[in-house]
Coordinates of C-alpha atoms and ligand atoms in Angstrom, one line a residue:
M270 CA -70.5 -1.2 30.5
K271 CA -68.3 -0.7 27.4
N272 CA -69.9 -1.6 24.1
I273 CA -69.5 -5.5 23.7
E274 CA -66.9 -5.5 20.9
T275 CA -64.7 -3.2 23.0
A276 CA -65.2 -5.3 26.2
L277 CA -64.2 -8.4 24.2
V278 CA -61.0 -6.7 22.9
H279 CA -59.9 -5.0 26.1
G280 CA -61.4 -7.2 28.8
G281 CA -59.0 -9.0 31.3
R282 CA -55.9 -7.2 29.9
A283 CA -53.6 -5.0 31.8
G284 CA -54.4 -2.0 29.8
T285 CA -53.0 -0.3 26.5
R286 CA -50.5 1.9 28.3
T287 CA -48.7 -0.6 30.4
Y288 CA -45.4 -2.1 29.4
G289 CA -45.7 -5.7 28.4
Y290 CA -47.3 -8.0 25.9
V291 CA -50.8 -7.6 24.6
N292 CA -52.2 -10.9 26.1
P293 CA -52.6 -11.9 29.7
K294 CA -50.1 -14.6 30.7
L295 CA -50.7 -18.3 30.6
V296 CA -50.1 -19.2 34.3
R297 CA -50.1 -22.9 35.3
G298 CA -49.6 -23.9 38.8
S299 CA -50.6 -25.6 42.1
T300 CA -48.5 -24.2 44.9
V301 CA -48.2 -20.4 45.6
L302 CA -45.0 -19.5 47.7
Y303 CA -45.0 -16.7 50.1
P304 CA -41.9 -14.8 51.5
S305 CA -43.1 -15.2 55.2
M306 CA -45.9 -16.5 57.3
E307 CA -47.1 -12.8 57.7
A308 CA -47.3 -12.4 54.0
K309 CA -49.4 -15.7 53.8
H310 CA -51.8 -14.3 56.5
E311 CA -52.1 -11.1 54.8
V312 CA -53.2 -12.8 51.4
A313 CA -55.6 -15.0 53.4
R314 CA -57.3 -11.8 54.8
H315 CA -58.2 -10.8 51.2
G316 CA -60.4 -13.9 51.0
L317 CA -60.6 -15.8 47.6
E318 CA -61.1 -12.7 45.3
Q319 CA -58.7 -12.7 42.5
V320 CA -55.8 -13.5 44.6
D321 CA -53.2 -16.2 44.1
I322 CA -53.7 -18.6 46.9
Y323 CA -53.6 -22.0 45.4
G324 CA -54.0 -23.2 41.8
L325 CA -57.3 -24.7 42.4
Y326 CA -58.8 -21.3 43.3
G327 CA -57.6 -19.7 40.1
T328 CA -54.6 -18.0 38.5
E329 CA -54.4 -14.6 36.7
T330 CA -55.4 -16.4 33.5
H331 CA -58.6 -17.7 35.1
F332 CA -59.3 -14.3 36.7
A333 CA -58.8 -12.5 33.2
L334 CA -61.3 -14.8 31.5
E335 CA -63.7 -14.5 34.4
R336 CA -63.6 -10.7 34.1
V337 CA -64.4 -10.9 30.4
V338 CA -67.4 -13.2 30.8
A339 CA -68.7 -11.3 33.8
E340 CA -68.6 -8.1 31.6
I341 CA -70.3 -9.6 28.5
E342 CA -73.0 -11.4 30.4
G343 CA -73.6 -8.1 32.4
G344 CA -73.0 -9.7 35.8
T345 CA -70.8 -8.8 38.8
N346 CA -68.8 -12.0 39.2
C347 CA -68.0 -15.2 37.1
Q348 CA -66.6 -18.6 38.0
V349 CA -65.1 -20.7 35.3
V350 CA -65.4 -24.4 35.5
G351 CA -64.0 -27.5 33.5
S352 CA -66.9 -27.7 31.1
G353 CA -70.4 -26.5 30.1
L354 CA -72.0 -29.3 31.9
A355 CA -70.0 -28.5 35.1
A356 CA -71.3 -24.9 34.8
L357 CA -74.8 -26.5 35.1
T358 CA -74.2 -29.0 37.7
V359 CA -71.9 -26.9 40.1
P360 CA -74.6 -24.0 40.7
L361 CA -77.3 -26.6 41.0
L362 CA -75.5 -28.7 43.6
S363 CA -74.3 -25.6 45.4
Y364 CA -77.7 -23.9 45.8
L365 CA -80.0 -26.8 46.2
R366 CA -80.4 -29.1 49.3
A367 CA -82.4 -32.2 50.1
G368 CA -86.0 -31.8 50.1
D369 CA -86.1 -29.0 47.5
H370 CA -88.0 -28.9 44.3
L371 CA -86.7 -27.9 40.9
L372 CA -88.5 -26.9 37.6
V373 CA -86.8 -27.6 34.4
P374 CA -88.0 -27.1 30.8
D375 CA -88.7 -30.3 28.8
S376 CA -86.6 -28.9 26.1
V377 CA -83.5 -28.9 28.3
Y378 CA -80.1 -30.1 27.1
G379 CA -80.0 -33.8 27.6
P380 CA -77.2 -34.2 30.2
T381 CA -78.8 -31.5 32.4
R382 CA -82.0 -33.8 32.5
T383 CA -79.7 -36.8 33.2
F384 CA -78.1 -34.9 36.1
C385 CA -81.5 -34.0 37.6
D386 CA -82.9 -37.4 37.2
G387 CA -79.7 -39.0 38.6
I388 CA -77.5 -37.3 41.1
L389 CA -80.1 -34.6 42.1
R390 CA -82.9 -37.1 42.7
R391 CA -80.4 -39.4 44.7
Y392 CA -79.6 -36.4 46.9
G393 CA -83.3 -35.8 47.5
V394 CA -84.0 -33.0 45.1
A395 CA -87.4 -33.5 43.0
T396 CA -87.5 -32.2 39.5
D397 CA -90.7 -31.5 37.4
Y398 CA -90.5 -30.8 33.8
Y399 CA -92.4 -28.0 32.2
D400 CA -93.5 -27.1 28.7
P401 CA -91.0 -24.4 27.6
M402 CA -94.0 -22.5 26.2
I403 CA -95.9 -22.7 29.5
T404 CA -98.3 -19.7 30.4
E405 CA -98.0 -17.7 33.4
P406 CA -100.9 -19.4 35.4
A407 CA -99.7 -22.7 34.4
I408 CA -96.1 -22.2 35.8
R409 CA -97.5 -20.5 38.9
A410 CA -99.7 -23.6 39.3
M411 CA -96.4 -25.9 39.2
L412 CA -94.7 -24.0 42.0
R413 CA -94.6 -25.7 45.3
P414 CA -93.7 -24.4 48.7
N415 CA -90.2 -26.0 48.5
T416 CA -89.5 -25.0 44.9
R417 CA -86.2 -23.3 45.0
V418 CA -85.0 -23.1 41.4
L419 CA -86.8 -22.4 38.1
F420 CA -84.3 -23.5 35.5
T421 CA -84.7 -22.1 31.9
E422 CA -82.6 -22.6 28.7
S423 CA -83.7 -20.5 25.7
P424 CA -84.0 -21.4 23.0
G425 CA -84.4 -25.0 24.1
S426 CA -81.8 -27.7 23.0
H427 CA -82.9 -29.3 19.5
T428 CA -86.5 -27.9 19.5
F429 CA -85.5 -24.3 19.9
E430 CA -88.5 -22.9 21.8
V431 CA -87.6 -19.3 22.9
Q432 CA -88.8 -18.8 26.5
D433 CA -90.6 -15.9 28.0
I434 CA -87.8 -15.4 30.5
P435 CA -89.1 -12.0 31.9
M436 CA -92.5 -13.7 32.8
L437 CA -90.9 -16.7 34.4
A438 CA -88.6 -14.5 36.4
R439 CA -91.5 -12.5 37.6
V440 CA -93.4 -15.5 38.6
G441 CA -90.4 -17.2 40.3
H442 CA -89.3 -14.1 42.1
A443 CA -92.7 -13.5 43.6
A444 CA -92.3 -17.0 45.1
G445 CA -88.8 -16.6 46.3
V446 CA -87.5 -18.8 43.6
K447 CA -84.0 -18.3 41.9
I448 CA -84.0 -18.2 38.1
F449 CA -81.1 -20.2 36.4
M450 CA -80.5 -20.0 32.6
D451 CA -78.4 -21.9 30.3
N452 CA -77.7 -18.9 28.1
T453 CA -75.2 -20.6 25.7
W454 CA -77.1 -20.0 22.4
G455 CA -77.8 -16.4 23.5
I456 CA -74.1 -15.5 24.0
L457 CA -73.7 -11.6 23.4
N458 CA -77.3 -11.4 22.2
F459 CA -79.4 -12.1 25.4
Q460 CA -78.5 -10.0 28.5
P461 CA -79.7 -12.4 31.3
F462 CA -79.7 -10.1 34.2
K463 CA -81.6 -7.3 32.4
H464 CA -84.3 -10.0 31.9
G465 CA -84.6 -11.3 35.5
V466 CA -82.2 -14.1 35.6
D467 CA -80.1 -14.7 38.7
V468 CA -77.7 -17.2 37.6
S469 CA -76.4 -17.3 33.9
I470 CA -74.7 -20.5 32.5
Q471 CA -72.4 -20.5 29.5
A472 CA -70.7 -23.4 27.8
L473 CA -67.5 -21.6 26.7
T474 CA -66.8 -24.8 24.6
K475 CA -69.1 -23.4 22.0
Y476 CA -68.7 -19.9 20.4
V477 CA -66.3 -18.3 23.0
G478 CA -63.7 -21.1 22.3
G479 CA -64.9 -21.0 18.6
H480 CA -62.4 -23.5 17.4
S481 CA -63.6 -26.8 18.6
D482 CA -60.5 -27.3 20.7
I483 CA -61.4 -26.8 24.3
I484 CA -64.1 -27.9 26.9
L485 CA -64.9 -25.1 29.4
G486 CA -67.8 -23.5 31.2
A487 CA -68.7 -20.3 33.1
V488 CA -71.4 -19.4 35.8
T489 CA -72.1 -15.6 36.1
V490 CA -74.1 -14.1 38.9
N491 CA -75.1 -10.4 39.7
T492 CA -75.2 -10.0 43.5
A493 CA -72.8 -10.5 46.4
E494 CA -75.4 -13.0 48.0
D495 CA -75.3 -15.1 44.9
W496 CA -71.6 -14.9 44.4
A497 CA -71.0 -15.9 48.0
W498 CA -72.8 -19.5 47.7
L499 CA -71.6 -20.0 44.0
R500 CA -67.9 -19.3 45.0
N501 CA -68.2 -21.4 48.1
G502 CA -69.9 -24.3 46.3
A503 CA -67.4 -24.3 43.6
K504 CA -64.5 -24.3 46.1
E505 CA -66.2 -27.3 48.1
L506 CA -66.7 -29.3 45.0
G507 CA -63.3 -28.7 43.8
A508 CA -64.5 -27.2 40.5
Y509 CA -61.6 -26.3 38.3
A510 CA -60.7 -25.3 34.8
S511 CA -57.5 -25.8 32.9
P512 CA -55.5 -22.6 32.6
D513 CA -54.5 -23.5 29.1
D514 CA -58.2 -23.9 28.1
C515 CA -58.9 -20.5 29.8
W516 CA -56.1 -18.9 27.8
L517 CA -57.6 -20.3 24.5
A518 CA -61.1 -19.2 25.5
L519 CA -59.6 -15.5 26.1
R520 CA -58.0 -15.8 22.6
G521 CA -61.3 -17.0 21.3
A522 CA -63.2 -14.0 22.9
R523 CA -61.3 -11.5 21.1
T524 CA -62.8 -12.5 17.8
L525 CA -66.1 -13.7 19.2
H526 CA -68.2 -10.8 17.9
V527 CA -67.2 -11.0 14.3
R528 CA -67.3 -14.7 14.1
L529 CA -70.8 -14.9 15.8
Q530 CA -72.2 -12.2 13.5
A531 CA -70.9 -14.0 10.4
Q532 CA -72.1 -17.4 11.5
A533 CA -75.6 -15.9 12.5
Q534 CA -76.0 -14.2 9.2
A535 CA -74.9 -17.4 7.3
G536 CA -77.1 -19.6 9.4
L537 CA -80.2 -17.3 8.8
R538 CA -79.6 -17.5 5.1
V539 CA -79.4 -21.3 5.1
A540 CA -82.4 -21.5 7.5
Q541 CA -84.3 -19.4 4.9
W542 CA -83.2 -21.6 2.1
F543 CA -84.5 -24.5 4.0
K544 CA -87.9 -22.9 4.5
A545 CA -88.4 -22.8 0.8
Q546 CA -87.5 -26.5 0.1
P547 CA -90.5 -28.7 -0.2
E548 CA -88.8 -31.5 1.7
V549 CA -88.9 -29.3 4.8
A550 CA -91.9 -29.1 6.9
R551 CA -90.7 -26.6 9.5
V552 CA -87.6 -24.6 10.2
L553 CA -86.9 -24.1 14.1
H554 CA -84.8 -20.9 14.0
P555 CA -85.7 -18.3 16.7
A556 CA -85.3 -15.5 14.3
L557 CA -87.8 -16.9 11.9
P558 CA -91.6 -16.8 12.2
G559 CA -93.0 -20.3 12.9
C560 CA -90.4 -21.0 15.6
P561 CA -92.2 -21.3 19.0
G562 CA -91.5 -18.1 21.0
H563 CA -90.3 -16.1 17.9
E564 CA -92.1 -13.1 19.3
F565 CA -89.9 -13.5 22.6
Y566 CA -86.8 -13.6 20.4
L567 CA -87.8 -10.3 18.8
R568 CA -88.5 -8.6 22.1
D569 CA -85.5 -9.9 24.2
F570 CA -82.7 -10.8 21.8
T571 CA -80.4 -8.7 19.7
G572 CA -79.3 -11.4 17.3
A573 CA -78.8 -15.1 16.8
C574 CA -76.1 -17.6 16.3
G575 CA -75.5 -20.3 13.6
L576 CA -77.4 -23.0 15.3
F577 CA -81.0 -24.1 14.3
G578 CA -83.2 -27.2 13.6
I579 CA -85.5 -28.4 10.8
V580 CA -88.4 -30.8 10.7
F581 CA -88.7 -32.9 7.5
Q582 CA -92.1 -33.7 5.8
P583 CA -93.5 -36.7 7.5
E584 CA -93.0 -38.9 4.4
F585 CA -89.3 -39.0 4.9
S586 CA -88.1 -41.8 7.2
A587 CA -85.3 -41.8 9.6
H588 CA -83.4 -44.0 7.2
S589 CA -83.8 -41.3 4.3
V590 CA -82.4 -38.6 6.7
V591 CA -79.4 -40.6 7.5
T592 CA -78.7 -41.2 3.9
M593 CA -78.9 -37.4 3.4
I594 CA -76.6 -36.7 6.2
D595 CA -74.1 -39.3 5.0
A596 CA -74.2 -37.7 1.6
L597 CA -73.2 -34.2 2.9
K598 CA -69.5 -33.3 2.2
L599 CA -69.0 -30.1 4.0
F600 CA -71.0 -30.8 7.2
G601 CA -69.2 -32.8 9.9
I602 CA -71.4 -35.3 11.8
G603 CA -70.6 -34.5 15.5
A604 CA -71.9 -33.2 18.6
S605 CA -71.3 -29.8 20.1
W606 CA -71.4 -26.6 18.0
G607 CA -70.1 -22.9 18.1
G608 CA -66.8 -23.8 16.2
Y609 CA -65.7 -22.3 12.8
E610 CA -67.0 -25.4 11.0
S611 CA -70.4 -26.7 10.0
L612 CA -72.1 -29.6 11.6
V613 CA -75.2 -31.7 11.4
L614 CA -76.9 -34.3 13.6
P615 CA -80.2 -36.1 13.6
T616 CA -82.3 -35.0 16.6
T617 CA -85.5 -37.0 16.4
G618 CA -86.6 -38.1 19.8
T619 CA -83.4 -36.9 21.5
I620 CA -85.3 -34.3 23.7
R621 CA -88.9 -33.4 24.9
R622 CA -89.7 -36.6 26.9
S623 CA -92.2 -35.4 29.3
A624 CA -94.4 -32.3 28.6
G625 CA -94.1 -32.4 25.0
T626 CA -93.7 -35.9 23.6
G627 CA -94.2 -36.0 19.8
V628 CA -94.4 -32.3 19.4
Y629 CA -93.3 -32.7 15.7
E630 CA -94.5 -35.2 13.2
G631 CA -91.4 -35.5 11.0
E632 CA -87.9 -36.4 11.4
M633 CA -85.5 -33.7 12.8
A634 CA -82.0 -32.5 12.3
R635 CA -79.8 -29.8 13.8
F636 CA -77.5 -27.7 11.8
H637 CA -74.6 -25.7 12.9
I638 CA -73.4 -23.2 10.3
G639 CA -69.6 -22.4 10.1
L640 CA -67.5 -19.9 8.4
E641 CA -67.4 -21.7 5.0
N642 CA -68.8 -19.9 1.9
T643 CA -72.6 -20.1 2.3
D644 CA -73.1 -20.8 -1.5
D645 CA -70.8 -24.0 -1.1
L646 CA -72.8 -25.0 2.0
I647 CA -76.3 -24.6 0.1
A648 CA -74.9 -26.5 -2.9
D649 CA -73.9 -29.3 -0.6
L650 CA -77.4 -29.3 1.1
Q651 CA -79.0 -29.4 -2.3
Q652 CA -77.3 -32.6 -3.3
G653 CA -78.0 -33.9 0.2
L654 CA -81.9 -33.3 -0.3
A655 CA -81.6 -35.1 -3.8
T656 CA -80.2 -38.2 -1.9
L657 CA -83.1 -37.7 0.7
R658 CA -85.6 -37.7 -2.2
A659 CA -84.1 -40.8 -3.6
N660 CA -84.1 -42.9 -0.5
Ligands
PLP782 C1 -77.1 -25.7 25.5 C2 -75.8 -26.6 26.0 N1 -75.4 -26.3 27.2 C3 -74.4 -26.9 27.8 C4 -73.5 -27.8 27.0 C5 -72.5 -28.4 27.7 O1 -71.1 -27.9 27.3 P1 -69.9 -28.9 27.3 O2 -69.9 -29.8 26.1 O3 -68.8 -27.9 27.5 O4 -70.1 -29.7 28.7 C6 -73.8 -28.0 25.7 C7 -73.1 -28.8 24.9 O5 -73.5 -29.4 23.8 C8 -75.0 -27.4 25.1 O6 -75.4 -27.6 23.8

């Protein structure tokens, strides 16, 4: 593979020595026309791989983005779909069947849990939730003869536990179980297939889009066998992504590396600043000691992003935290992350419902650090903490 910065700049393009515009075309379309029936049969003989057959199965805009994502994730093939959530549900629905058992970390992104407890349960798939910091003997003990997928998300949504993915993959593979991973936080900094993952999921809505203006997801695999069931499943389900959003994601990908690095650096600085504040009991940032699984971050990741959590001292109420959040001027109150702007959300009780209820004593908040000046952000947080103390 090329170095990641080069892959981001050159990926999905026709090449630097061809006549034409720098960027791949934005192709919108449903119907593809053929000059003759023989030409149509000839195209059909190629299968569905990077060929214009029908808009639902991808245009050159989709294929260009899929090549870039496959390359940065280190896999062979990628399927883009209409949202990060669809990138989670499409492979689960495509791979699992009635009677199967699924293992999911208790720190999983909320809508993934809702899907497992809703549609998957109704279709006869049973889910058990495990502690994201589970030991090797304990996860082995949770496997059943019908376990088909061991799902992972590292770090976990809101509680930021970094999982021991190579250990989970070893245990899962020994039992013939596929390892799925939501790798959105680890974009560019965690190479899923090198660590034993079979199916890697990205919400491109976040850093790849990077400008809070698209909703998009991607599923990447690394074998022909995994590509066959994924591609067929996506086709059967009618999974689709807007070419306009794919084009914007490609545009975002060109600057992903520098944005991510700058936001990771600023995020770490703000997280370290929080660590020194008496109002804060704990900072949940994978790159800092004290975050569960920090040792796995040091071993397996090459960097961070700008998303982390904090736990307030138990003396501060949910009301005080809300008044602090309301007092912030530079932090938007909103879901999602990975855009150029800073965000904050209270996160107490939004996750960790089974295996780890009550993991932290104090109120929690999640911060996303954007591309603003970091001193300005810290000054804003300083006055926010003064409001917290006063309430
Ligand atoms: C970890 C994680 N995975 C997946 C998603 C889903 O992405 P989307 O909003 O594009 O459906 C999100 C969204 O917040 C997320 O935080």
